[in-house]
Amino acid sequence: MDLNPPAAIAASAPWAILTEVKPIARDTRLYSLKLDSPLPFAAGQFVNLTIPGASPRPERSYSIWSDPLEPSRLEFAIKLFPGGQASEYLRDVPIGTRIKLAGPYGRFGLREPEPDDGVIWMLATSTGLAPFHSMLSVAARRGDPRRFRLLFGCRDVGDVFATDLLDALGGQLDFQYTVCLSQPATDQPAPAFDLRTGRLTAFLPELVAADRYYLCGNGAMIAEARDHFKAAGADRKRIHFEKYW
Ligand SMILES: Cc1cc2nc3c(=O)[nH]c(=O)nc-3n(C[C@H](O)[C@H](O)[C@H](O)COP(=O)(O)OP(=O)(O)OC[C@H]3O[C@@H](n4cnc5c(N)ncnc54)[C@H](O)[C@@H]3O)c2cc1C
């Protein structure tokens, strides 16, 4: 396979080289890309990767998992779906492959602290955790004093990932997380993290006017959570979301 782009395109578009792929959950992997030149971005943003052969849509969006401190080396937590065009390409893509990027895009970032800030709620399903990992990494680095609470929705324990990193963030920030399993398997050992059985939306917090709500991942979760907060009278400007599908 020819892993190198035509020279004319390489000169005008951002390209990166795949340097590492690490399995982090049953169908989820952490992909590391080294960019030809730095791509400054804000935590919470995403890029579009061009997937060779994907048609009619050649690009797929991926939130940047890593800290913007390293704009030349980006990480992505990607869940692979059987039969998905990007998923099937990314399943076997060799280390050393050159990949075309576009971006960064999006405005799904943490708003600046305000004097009466309440809790920063982060609601993620599956790889919807990615932008929050980037945001929390920045917050930890800056010593952000706000209270961060994460609800992390997964199907079962085999889908859960990065709890070691979340635990480490808990030592650096006022941060706690709860994993919500929608279809827990009975034969899996009890994990060490705070666990609830049920869909994430069964554990939505009560609305508090000073709190902010960031939602990312599954569109059905986002719609349900937004309805919940809106019905309670939420200020729409305090609800932020990034819908994956
Ligand atoms: C702004 C944005 C950021 C995104 N960031 C990420 C990311 O960081 N990590 C990531 O894995 N995906 C992310 N996605 C989804 C990603 O762009 C692709 O849709 C996904 O990789 C599937 O592509 P595919 O070609 O393999 O399958 P497709 O044929 O496009 O989709 C296959 C099926 O998977 C569903 N689906 C897509 N993504 C997910 C998901 N993450 N979890 C569960 N079901 C899903 C789709 O509804 C569809 O039914 C993001 C999407 C958007 C719009």
GROMACS .gro file of C-alpha atoms and ligand atoms in nm:
model
  298
    1MET     CA    1   0.000   0.000   0.000
    2ASP     CA    2   0.129   0.349  -0.085
    3LEU     CA    3   0.112   0.542   0.243
    4ASN     CA    4   0.235   0.871   0.102
    5PRO     CA    5   0.009   1.146  -0.036
    6PRO     CA    6   0.083   1.318  -0.368
    7ALA     CA    7   0.339   1.594  -0.310
    8ALA     CA    8   0.109   1.875  -0.434
    9ILE     CA    9  -0.157   1.791  -0.176
   10ALA     CA   10   0.095   1.736   0.101
   11ALA     CA   11   0.222   2.091   0.057
   12SER     CA   12  -0.120   2.254   0.104
   13ALA     CA   13  -0.315   2.043   0.356
   14PRO     CA   14  -0.241   1.930   0.712
   15TRP     CA   15  -0.122   1.571   0.721
   16ALA     CA   16  -0.026   1.348   1.004
   17ILE     CA   17   0.142   1.014   1.046
   18LEU     CA   18  -0.014   0.740   1.257
   19THR     CA   19   0.238   0.657   1.529
   20GLU     CA   20   0.047   0.434   1.775
   21VAL     CA   21  -0.280   0.247   1.819
   22LYS     CA   22  -0.367   0.127   2.169
   23PRO     CA   23  -0.675  -0.081   2.256
   24ILE     CA   24  -0.846   0.086   2.554
   25ALA     CA   25  -1.182  -0.095   2.564
   26ARG     CA   26  -1.359  -0.376   2.375
   27ASP     CA   27  -1.410  -0.185   2.048
   28THR     CA   28  -1.234   0.138   2.136
   29ARG     CA   29  -0.878   0.238   2.058
   30LEU     CA   30  -0.657   0.535   2.122
   31TYR     CA   31  -0.497   0.657   1.798
   32SER     CA   32  -0.191   0.884   1.814
   33LEU     CA   33  -0.104   1.103   1.517
   34LYS     CA   34   0.211   1.307   1.473
   35LEU     CA   35   0.145   1.614   1.260
   36ASP     CA   36   0.377   1.751   0.995
   37SER     CA   37   0.326   2.095   1.150
   38PRO     CA   38   0.152   2.200   1.474
   39LEU     CA   39  -0.227   2.237   1.468
   40PRO     CA   40  -0.321   2.475   1.750
   41PHE     CA   41  -0.662   2.387   1.892
   42ALA     CA   42  -0.880   2.447   2.195
   43ALA     CA   43  -0.981   2.161   2.425
   44GLY     CA   44  -1.319   2.032   2.308
   45GLN     CA   45  -1.262   2.084   1.937
   46PHE     CA   46  -1.264   1.815   1.669
   47VAL     CA   47  -1.095   1.751   1.336
   48ASN     CA   48  -1.209   1.574   1.024
   49LEU     CA   49  -1.001   1.280   0.906
   50THR     CA   50  -1.015   1.181   0.542
   51ILE     CA   51  -1.093   0.811   0.516
   52PRO     CA   52  -0.962   0.661   0.191
   53GLY     CA   53  -1.242   0.495  -0.005
   54ALA     CA   54  -1.523   0.628   0.215
   55SER     CA   55  -1.810   0.737  -0.008
   56PRO     CA   56  -2.010   0.950  -0.058
   57ARG     CA   57  -1.873   1.118   0.260
   58PRO     CA   58  -1.493   1.090   0.262
   59GLU     CA   59  -1.447   1.262   0.601
   60ARG     CA   60  -1.533   1.162   0.957
   61SER     CA   61  -1.515   1.390   1.259
   62TYR     CA   62  -1.322   1.301   1.574
   63SER     CA   63  -1.292   1.501   1.895
   64ILE     CA   64  -0.938   1.554   2.009
   65TRP     CA   65  -0.867   1.350   2.322
   66SER     CA   66  -0.529   1.500   2.403
   67ASP     CA   67  -0.419   1.823   2.571
   68PRO     CA   68  -0.373   2.129   2.340
   69LEU     CA   69  -0.033   2.170   2.506
   70GLU     CA   70   0.094   1.929   2.240
   71PRO     CA   71  -0.041   2.061   1.908
   72SER     CA   72   0.194   1.842   1.702
   73ARG     CA   73   0.075   1.515   1.851
   74LEU     CA   74  -0.298   1.450   1.861
   75GLU     CA   75  -0.479   1.159   2.022
   76PHE     CA   76  -0.826   1.030   1.941
   77ALA     CA   77  -1.041   0.775   2.126
   78ILE     CA   78  -1.231   0.598   1.848
   79LYS     CA   79  -1.497   0.332   1.876
   80LEU     CA   80  -1.507   0.088   1.583
   81PHE     CA   81  -1.841  -0.032   1.445
   82PRO     CA   82  -1.870  -0.346   1.231
   83GLY     CA   83  -1.936  -0.239   0.872
   84GLY     CA   84  -1.875   0.133   0.930
   85GLN     CA   85  -1.655   0.273   0.653
   86ALA     CA   86  -1.424   0.465   0.884
   87SER     CA   87  -1.430   0.186   1.142
   88GLU     CA   88  -1.326  -0.080   0.895
   89TYR     CA   89  -1.047   0.141   0.760
   90LEU     CA   90  -0.921   0.231   1.109
   91ARG     CA   91  -0.942  -0.128   1.234
   92ASP     CA   92  -0.638  -0.238   1.030
   93VAL     CA   93  -0.468   0.087   0.934
   94PRO     CA   94  -0.091   0.030   0.963
   95ILE     CA   95   0.136   0.238   1.181
   96GLY     CA   96   0.317   0.482   0.954
   97THR     CA   97   0.011   0.560   0.740
   98ARG     CA   98  -0.025   0.923   0.644
   99ILE     CA   99  -0.369   1.067   0.715
  100LYS     CA  100  -0.518   1.394   0.595
  101LEU     CA  101  -0.681   1.623   0.851
  102ALA     CA  102  -0.902   1.929   0.837
  103GLY     CA  103  -0.981   2.160   1.124
  104PRO     CA  104  -0.983   2.219   1.411
  105TYR     CA  105  -1.356   2.285   1.426
  106GLY     CA  106  -1.624   2.346   1.685
  107ARG     CA  107  -1.700   2.562   1.987
  108PHE     CA  108  -1.757   2.288   2.243
  109GLY     CA  109  -1.510   2.424   2.495
  110LEU     CA  110  -1.526   2.506   2.865
  111ARG     CA  111  -1.653   2.857   2.919
  112GLU     CA  112  -1.427   3.085   3.123
  113PRO     CA  113  -1.484   3.073   3.501
  114GLU     CA  114  -1.744   3.314   3.640
  115PRO     CA  115  -1.762   3.444   4.000
  116ASP     CA  116  -2.066   3.236   4.105
  117ASP     CA  117  -1.993   2.924   3.908
  118GLY     CA  118  -2.162   2.613   4.033
  119VAL     CA  119  -2.083   2.261   3.924
  120ILE     CA  120  -1.952   2.191   3.574
  121TRP     CA  121  -2.148   1.882   3.469
  122MET     CA  122  -2.006   1.666   3.191
  123LEU     CA  123  -2.235   1.402   3.044
  124ALA     CA  124  -2.064   1.163   2.803
  125THR     CA  125  -2.167   0.845   2.629
  126SER     CA  126  -1.883   0.620   2.511
  127THR     CA  127  -1.619   0.814   2.317
  128GLY     CA  128  -1.812   1.130   2.397
  129LEU     CA  129  -1.560   1.129   2.683
  130ALA     CA  130  -1.289   1.256   2.444
  131PRO     CA  131  -1.346   1.634   2.456
  132PHE     CA  132  -1.393   1.615   2.834
  133HIS     CA  133  -1.060   1.440   2.875
  134SER     CA  134  -0.894   1.723   2.685
  135MET     CA  135  -1.081   1.992   2.883
  136LEU     CA  136  -1.006   1.829   3.219
  137SER     CA  137  -0.638   1.793   3.129
  138VAL     CA  138  -0.621   2.167   3.068
  139ALA     CA  139  -0.818   2.241   3.386
  140ALA     CA  140  -0.580   2.022   3.589
  141ARG     CA  141  -0.276   2.190   3.440
  142ARG     CA  142  -0.415   2.534   3.520
  143GLY     CA  143  -0.529   2.447   3.873
  144ASP     CA  144  -0.892   2.529   3.784
  145PRO     CA  145  -1.078   2.553   4.119
  146ARG     CA  146  -1.423   2.470   3.977
  147ARG     CA  147  -1.617   2.156   4.070
  148PHE     CA  148  -1.629   1.905   3.784
  149ARG     CA  149  -1.868   1.610   3.784
  150LEU     CA  150  -1.883   1.353   3.505
  151LEU     CA  151  -2.149   1.097   3.419
  152PHE     CA  152  -1.996   0.844   3.180
  153GLY     CA  153  -2.250   0.623   3.001
  154CYS     CA  154  -2.135   0.288   2.862
  155ARG     CA  155  -2.306  -0.037   2.772
  156ASP     CA  156  -2.115  -0.266   3.010
  157VAL     CA  157  -1.782  -0.284   3.190
  158GLY     CA  158  -1.605  -0.396   2.871
  159ASP     CA  159  -1.693  -0.063   2.710
  160VAL     CA  160  -1.551   0.149   2.992
  161PHE     CA  161  -1.211   0.306   2.939
  162ALA     CA  162  -0.963   0.557   3.083
  163THR     CA  163  -1.074   0.522   3.445
  164ASP     CA  164  -0.705   0.529   3.546
  165LEU     CA  165  -0.675   0.871   3.382
  166LEU     CA  166  -1.002   0.989   3.537
  167ASP     CA  167  -0.880   0.872   3.879
  168ALA     CA  168  -0.557   1.068   3.830
  169LEU     CA  169  -0.756   1.380   3.738
  170GLY     CA  170  -0.952   1.333   4.059
  171GLY     CA  171  -0.624   1.384   4.247
  172GLN     CA  172  -0.557   1.713   4.070
  173LEU     CA  173  -0.900   1.875   4.051
  174ASP     CA  174  -1.229   1.884   4.239
  175PHE     CA  175  -1.347   1.611   4.005
  176GLN     CA  176  -1.562   1.301   4.054
  177TYR     CA  177  -1.711   1.063   3.803
  178THR     CA  178  -1.981   0.801   3.793
  179VAL     CA  179  -2.006   0.527   3.531
  180CYS     CA  180  -2.361   0.438   3.420
  181LEU     CA  181  -2.396   0.096   3.258
  182SER     CA  182  -2.704   0.050   3.041
  183GLN     CA  183  -2.663  -0.325   2.986
  184PRO     CA  184  -2.431  -0.460   3.256
  185ALA     CA  185  -2.321  -0.820   3.211
  186THR     CA  186  -2.372  -1.037   3.517
  187ASP     CA  187  -2.045  -1.230   3.480
  188GLN     CA  188  -1.813  -0.929   3.491
  189PRO     CA  189  -1.613  -0.858   3.809
  190ALA     CA  190  -1.725  -0.557   4.014
  191PRO     CA  191  -1.508  -0.261   3.909
  192ALA     CA  192  -1.336  -0.020   4.146
  193PHE     CA  193  -1.513   0.292   4.019
  194ASP     CA  194  -1.844   0.447   4.125
  195LEU     CA  195  -2.104   0.257   3.927
  196ARG     CA  196  -2.477   0.286   3.859
  197THR     CA  197  -2.689   0.041   3.667
  198GLY     CA  198  -2.909   0.209   3.407
  199ARG     CA  199  -2.884   0.456   3.122
  200LEU     CA  200  -2.703   0.779   3.195
  201THR     CA  201  -3.030   0.970   3.157
  202ALA     CA  202  -3.171   0.787   3.460
  203PHE     CA  203  -2.916   0.972   3.674
  204LEU     CA  204  -2.941   1.328   3.543
  205PRO     CA  205  -2.873   1.586   3.814
  206GLU     CA  206  -3.138   1.829   3.928
  207LEU     CA  207  -3.115   2.168   3.765
  208VAL     CA  208  -2.918   2.428   3.960
  209ALA     CA  209  -2.913   2.777   3.809
  210ALA     CA  210  -2.539   2.831   3.869
  211ASP     CA  211  -2.437   2.497   3.718
  212ARG     CA  212  -2.332   2.437   3.357
  213TYR     CA  213  -2.412   2.130   3.156
  214TYR     CA  214  -2.191   1.990   2.880
  215LEU     CA  215  -2.328   1.693   2.685
  216CYS     CA  216  -2.141   1.482   2.431
  217GLY     CA  217  -2.198   1.164   2.231
  218ASN     CA  218  -2.522   0.987   2.150
  219GLY     CA  219  -2.789   1.220   2.005
  220ALA     CA  220  -3.070   1.045   2.193
  221MET     CA  221  -2.895   1.103   2.528
  222ILE     CA  222  -2.836   1.467   2.438
  223ALA     CA  223  -3.200   1.522   2.337
  224GLU     CA  224  -3.329   1.358   2.656
  225ALA     CA  225  -3.089   1.549   2.881
  226ARG     CA  226  -3.167   1.882   2.712
  227ASP     CA  227  -3.541   1.819   2.751
  228HIS     CA  228  -3.486   1.737   3.119
  229PHE     CA  229  -3.297   2.060   3.188
  230LYS     CA  230  -3.524   2.275   2.971
  231ALA     CA  231  -3.836   2.138   3.141
  232ALA     CA  232  -3.682   2.241   3.474
  233GLY     CA  233  -3.640   2.596   3.340
  234ALA     CA  234  -3.270   2.591   3.246
  235ASP     CA  235  -3.108   2.891   3.082
  236ARG     CA  236  -3.027   2.751   2.735
  237LYS     CA  237  -2.696   2.938   2.739
  238ARG     CA  238  -2.577   2.710   3.020
  239ILE     CA  239  -2.631   2.391   2.819
  240HIS     CA  240  -2.360   2.303   2.565
  241PHE     CA  241  -2.355   1.995   2.348
  242GLU     CA  242  -2.166   1.805   2.078
  243LYS     CA  243  -2.369   1.540   1.900
  244TYR     CA  244  -2.174   1.252   1.744
  245TRP     CA  245  -2.451   1.056   1.572
  246LIG     C1  246  -1.826   1.642   1.601
  246LIG     C2  247  -1.809   1.491   1.604
  246LIG     C3  248  -1.706   1.436   1.681
  246LIG     C4  249  -1.692   1.296   1.685
  246LIG     N1  250  -1.591   1.245   1.764
  246LIG     C5  251  -1.578   1.111   1.774
  246LIG     C6  252  -1.478   1.056   1.861
  246LIG     O1  253  -1.400   1.126   1.927
  246LIG     N2  254  -1.470   0.920   1.868
  246LIG     C7  255  -1.554   0.837   1.796
  246LIG     O2  256  -1.542   0.714   1.807
  246LIG     N3  257  -1.648   0.887   1.714
  246LIG     C8  258  -1.661   1.022   1.699
  246LIG     N4  259  -1.755   1.073   1.614
  246LIG     C9  260  -1.830   0.979   1.527
  246LIG    C10  261  -1.746   0.954   1.399
  246LIG     O3  262  -1.740   1.072   1.321
  246LIG    C11  263  -1.804   0.844   1.308
  246LIG     O4  264  -1.942   0.863   1.294
  246LIG    C12  265  -1.780   0.704   1.364
  246LIG     O5  266  -1.638   0.678   1.369
  246LIG    C13  267  -1.847   0.597   1.276
  246LIG     O6  268  -1.803   0.613   1.143
  246LIG     P1  269  -1.810   0.489   1.044
  246LIG     O7  270  -1.782   0.540   0.905
  246LIG     O8  271  -1.727   0.376   1.092
  246LIG     O9  272  -1.959   0.436   1.055
  246LIG     P2  273  -2.092   0.503   1.004
  246LIG    O10  274  -2.144   0.420   0.893
  246LIG    O11  275  -2.075   0.649   0.982
  246LIG    O12  276  -2.179   0.480   1.140
  246LIG    C14  277  -2.201   0.348   1.191
  246LIG    C15  278  -2.303   0.353   1.304
  246LIG    O13  279  -2.241   0.399   1.426
  246LIG    C16  280  -2.317   0.501   1.491
  246LIG     N5  281  -2.214   0.577   1.566
  246LIG    C17  282  -2.126   0.667   1.514
  246LIG     N6  283  -2.036   0.707   1.609
  246LIG    C18  284  -2.069   0.640   1.723
  246LIG    C19  285  -2.012   0.636   1.854
  246LIG     N7  286  -1.900   0.708   1.890
  246LIG     N8  287  -2.070   0.553   1.946
  246LIG    C20  288  -2.180   0.476   1.912
  246LIG     N9  289  -2.238   0.477   1.788
  246LIG    C21  290  -2.183   0.557   1.695
  246LIG    C22  291  -2.388   0.567   1.377
  246LIG    O14  292  -2.513   0.621   1.414
  246LIG    C23  293  -2.416   0.449   1.283
  246LIG    O15  294  -2.533   0.381   1.321
  246LIG    C24  295  -1.776   1.211   1.610
  246LIG    C25  296  -1.877   1.268   1.531
  246LIG    C26  297  -1.895   1.405   1.530
  246LIG    C27  298  -2.006   1.463   1.445
   0.00000   0.00000   0.00000
